[in-house]
Tab-separated table of C-alpha atoms in Angstrom:
chain	number	residue	atom	x	y	z
A	70	MET	CA	-27.424	54.288	-33.367
A	71	ASP	CA	-25.570	50.984	-33.514
A	72	HIS	CA	-27.666	47.866	-32.909
A	73	LYS	CA	-25.048	45.470	-31.593
A	74	LEU	CA	-26.035	41.972	-30.635
A	75	SER	CA	-23.174	41.305	-28.257
A	76	ARG	CA	-23.312	39.279	-25.073
A	77	LEU	CA	-23.339	41.044	-21.762
A	78	THR	CA	-20.620	40.573	-19.185
A	79	THR	CA	-21.434	39.295	-15.722
A	80	GLU	CA	-20.767	42.750	-14.326
A	81	GLN	CA	-23.200	44.318	-16.819
A	82	ARG	CA	-25.884	41.773	-15.823
A	83	TYR	CA	-25.398	42.655	-12.141
A	84	GLU	CA	-25.683	46.340	-13.046
A	85	LEU	CA	-28.954	45.651	-14.916
A	86	VAL	CA	-30.443	44.113	-11.762
A	87	ALA	CA	-29.181	47.035	-9.659
A	88	TYR	CA	-30.613	49.429	-12.283
A	89	LEU	CA	-34.083	47.867	-11.985
A	90	ASP	CA	-33.835	48.017	-8.175
A	91	GLY	CA	-32.815	51.702	-8.359
A	92	GLU	CA	-29.505	51.066	-6.578
A	93	LEU	CA	-27.090	52.700	-9.084
A	94	ASP	CA	-25.515	56.125	-8.854
A	95	GLU	CA	-25.967	58.657	-11.664
A	96	GLU	CA	-22.839	57.655	-13.589
A	97	ALA	CA	-23.666	53.943	-13.536
A	98	THR	CA	-27.317	54.679	-14.417
A	99	ALA	CA	-26.212	56.745	-17.429
A	100	ARG	CA	-23.865	53.940	-18.497
A	101	ILE	CA	-26.672	51.324	-18.308
A	102	GLU	CA	-29.140	53.582	-20.155
A	103	LYS	CA	-26.572	54.049	-22.921
A	104	LEU	CA	-26.042	50.274	-23.051
A	105	LEU	CA	-29.817	49.740	-23.286
A	106	ALA	CA	-30.074	52.267	-26.113
A	107	GLU	CA	-27.302	50.565	-28.089
A	108	ASN	CA	-27.680	46.865	-27.280
A	109	ALA	CA	-30.737	44.770	-28.118
A	110	VAL	CA	-29.515	41.903	-25.919
A	111	ALA	CA	-29.375	44.245	-22.918
A	112	ARG	CA	-32.895	45.504	-23.671
A	113	ALA	CA	-34.205	41.931	-23.923
A	114	ASP	CA	-32.530	41.030	-20.604
A	115	VAL	CA	-34.040	44.071	-18.868
A	116	GLU	CA	-37.490	43.176	-20.223
A	117	LEU	CA	-37.128	39.589	-18.954
A	118	LEU	CA	-35.939	40.785	-15.559
A	119	ALA	CA	-38.807	43.299	-15.327
A	120	ALA	CA	-41.312	40.573	-16.243
A	121	THR	CA	-39.807	38.285	-13.614
A	122	TYR	CA	-40.096	41.025	-10.983
A	123	GLU	CA	-43.783	41.520	-11.914
A	124	LEU	CA	-44.430	37.778	-11.555
A	125	LEU	CA	-42.666	37.738	-8.192
A	126	ASP	CA	-44.720	40.717	-7.035
A	127	GLY	CA	-47.880	38.725	-7.843
A	128	LEU	CA	-46.932	35.857	-5.551
A	129	PRO	CA	-48.295	35.824	-2.015
A	130	ARG	CA	-45.733	36.872	0.576
A	131	PRO	CA	-45.210	34.345	3.359
A	132	LYS	CA	-45.318	35.708	6.862
A	133	ALA	CA	-42.586	34.582	9.214
A	134	SER	CA	-43.674	33.570	12.676
A	135	SER	CA	-42.537	35.607	15.645
A	136	GLU	CA	-40.649	32.551	16.914
A	137	PHE	CA	-38.678	32.377	13.638
A	138	THR	CA	-37.862	36.077	13.907
A	139	GLU	CA	-36.690	35.712	17.503
A	140	LYS	CA	-34.509	32.693	16.690
A	141	THR	CA	-32.985	34.443	13.681
A	142	LEU	CA	-32.200	37.577	15.690
A	143	ALA	CA	-30.736	35.511	18.546
A	144	THR	CA	-28.545	33.604	16.100
A	145	ALA	CA	-27.392	36.880	14.556
A	146	ARG	CA	-26.526	38.263	18.000
A	147	LEU	CA	-24.601	35.101	18.863
A	148	ALA	CA	-22.658	35.365	15.627
A	149	GLU	CA	-21.661	38.924	16.531
A	150	VAL	CA	-20.494	37.952	20.014
A	151	LYS	CA	-17.058	36.388	19.843
A	152	PRO	CA	-16.232	34.047	22.709
A	153	ASP	CA	-13.320	35.105	24.917
A	154	ILE	CA	-10.761	32.355	24.426
A	155	THR	CA	-8.918	33.357	27.583
A	156	GLN	CA	-11.931	32.201	29.620
A	157	SER	CA	-11.985	28.676	28.145
A	158	PRO	CA	-10.818	25.774	30.354
A	159	PHE	CA	-8.369	24.655	27.669
A	160	TYR	CA	-6.674	28.061	27.599
A	161	ARG	CA	-6.392	28.174	31.395
A	162	ALA	CA	-4.955	24.648	31.543
A	163	LEU	CA	-2.487	25.528	28.784
A	164	GLN	CA	-1.511	28.724	30.582
A	165	GLN	CA	-0.900	26.830	33.835
A	166	SER	CA	1.165	24.090	32.171
A	167	LEU	CA	3.206	26.422	29.961
A	168	PRO	CA	6.024	26.858	32.541
A	169	TYR	CA	6.329	23.074	32.815
A	170	PHE	CA	6.610	22.751	29.055
A	171	GLY	CA	9.253	25.481	29.096
A	172	TRP	CA	11.284	23.712	31.767
A	173	ALA	CA	10.963	20.367	29.971
A	174	ALA	CA	12.144	21.930	26.707
A	175	ALA	CA	15.068	23.616	28.496
A	176	MET	CA	16.073	20.304	30.110
A	177	ILE	CA	15.939	18.488	26.778
A	178	VAL	CA	18.037	21.172	25.091
A	179	ALA	CA	20.553	21.157	27.963
A	180	GLY	CA	20.783	17.351	27.813
A	181	LEU	CA	21.346	17.368	24.071
A	182	LEU	CA	23.998	20.081	24.343
A	183	GLY	CA	25.745	18.196	27.158
A	184	PHE	CA	25.735	14.964	25.185
A	185	ALA	CA	27.052	16.690	22.067
A	186	ALA	CA	29.809	18.445	24.025
A	187	THR	CA	31.026	15.315	25.795
A	188	TYR	CA	30.792	13.191	22.696
A	189	ARG	CA	32.827	15.652	20.658
A	190	TRP	CA	35.391	17.158	23.065
A	191	VAL	CA	35.886	14.777	26.003
A	192	PRO	CA	38.437	12.056	25.053
A	193	GLN	CA	37.226	8.488	25.276
A	194	PRO	CA	39.448	5.539	26.323
A	195	HIS	CA	39.045	3.821	22.975
A	196	ASP	CA	40.244	6.938	21.071
A	197	GLU	CA	43.862	6.228	22.130
A	198	LEU	CA	43.556	2.612	20.981
A	199	VAL	CA	42.328	3.719	17.571
A	200	HIS	CA	45.180	6.234	17.346
A	201	GLU	CA	47.758	3.548	18.187
A	202	LEU	CA	46.189	0.828	16.018
A	203	GLU	CA	49.271	0.294	13.862
A	204	LEU	CA	51.446	-0.244	16.957
A	205	ILE	CA	48.898	-2.649	18.444
A	206	GLN	CA	48.804	-4.689	15.229
A	207	GLN	CA	52.600	-5.144	15.398
A	208	LEU	CA	52.660	-5.793	19.194
A	209	ASP	CA	53.621	-9.485	18.852
A	210	LYS	CA	56.780	-8.595	16.922
A	211	TYR	CA	57.750	-5.895	19.415
A	212	GLN	CA	57.316	-8.281	22.360
A	213	GLU	CA	59.786	-10.748	20.764
A	214	VAL	CA	62.467	-8.037	20.811
A	215	GLY	CA	62.308	-7.758	24.561
A	216	SER	CA	63.790	-4.311	25.226
A	217	ILE	CA	64.871	-1.184	23.418
A	218	ASP	CA	68.508	-1.827	24.408
A	219	PHE	CA	68.657	-4.805	22.052
A	220	LEU	CA	67.321	-2.694	19.154
A	221	GLU	CA	69.839	0.082	19.838
A	222	ARG	CA	72.773	-2.410	19.875
A	223	LEU	CA	71.455	-4.014	16.712
A	224	ALA	CA	71.256	-0.620	14.999
A	225	SER	CA	74.872	0.115	15.923
A	226	GLU	CA	76.109	-3.189	14.437
A	227	GLU	CA	75.591	-2.516	10.757
A	228	PRO	CA	76.990	-5.848	9.429
A	229	LEU	CA	74.747	-7.876	11.723
A	230	LEU	CA	71.747	-5.776	10.757
A	231	ASN	CA	72.486	-6.299	7.033
A	232	GLU	CA	72.875	-10.013	7.606
A	233	LEU	CA	69.528	-10.202	9.394
A	234	ARG	CA	67.894	-8.230	6.632
A	235	GLY	CA	69.313	-10.528	3.997
A	236	HIS	CA	68.353	-13.588	6.000
A	237	SER	CA	64.776	-12.401	6.408
A	238	ARG	CA	64.522	-11.780	2.658
A	239	ALA	CA	65.997	-15.105	1.611
A	240	PRO	CA	62.925	-17.216	2.407
A	241	ALA	CA	60.724	-14.768	0.571
A	242	THR	CA	62.647	-15.277	-2.699
A	243	HIS	CA	62.387	-19.112	-2.673
């Protein structure tokens, strides 16, 4: 027989209490009896627990009043009864207003989709101005020309066009 002095696990301590209360099955009882035969710490713990039980048995037992018993049983019954949430005023109000929330959400989604669609795919008046920005920036020069006929005649007269080009460059080189 090995006389180990090893500490008991929490599970073994719980089994010792159950052993003293007679709550273990045969296999667990045999396991605890083997532990008690081999482990002095387990034997000491069982002796302390047994002594504690004897001291507790010697204490007078308080008697609960009938009122305490009734209140405890009523509280236990109330804990078992689960309230029906569908009968609460909040649930009924929520159930009645749910279609309104649905319609409001649908209107918001439809509004957002409409805004996104028009913002992205419907042309705006300022889009053309942005597209023609380069032309607008040069508008003063184009107005000085007057008409397209003048530009076409100028393009056909190569010497005059070269002279104008040279003349417009001359001040830049000074």
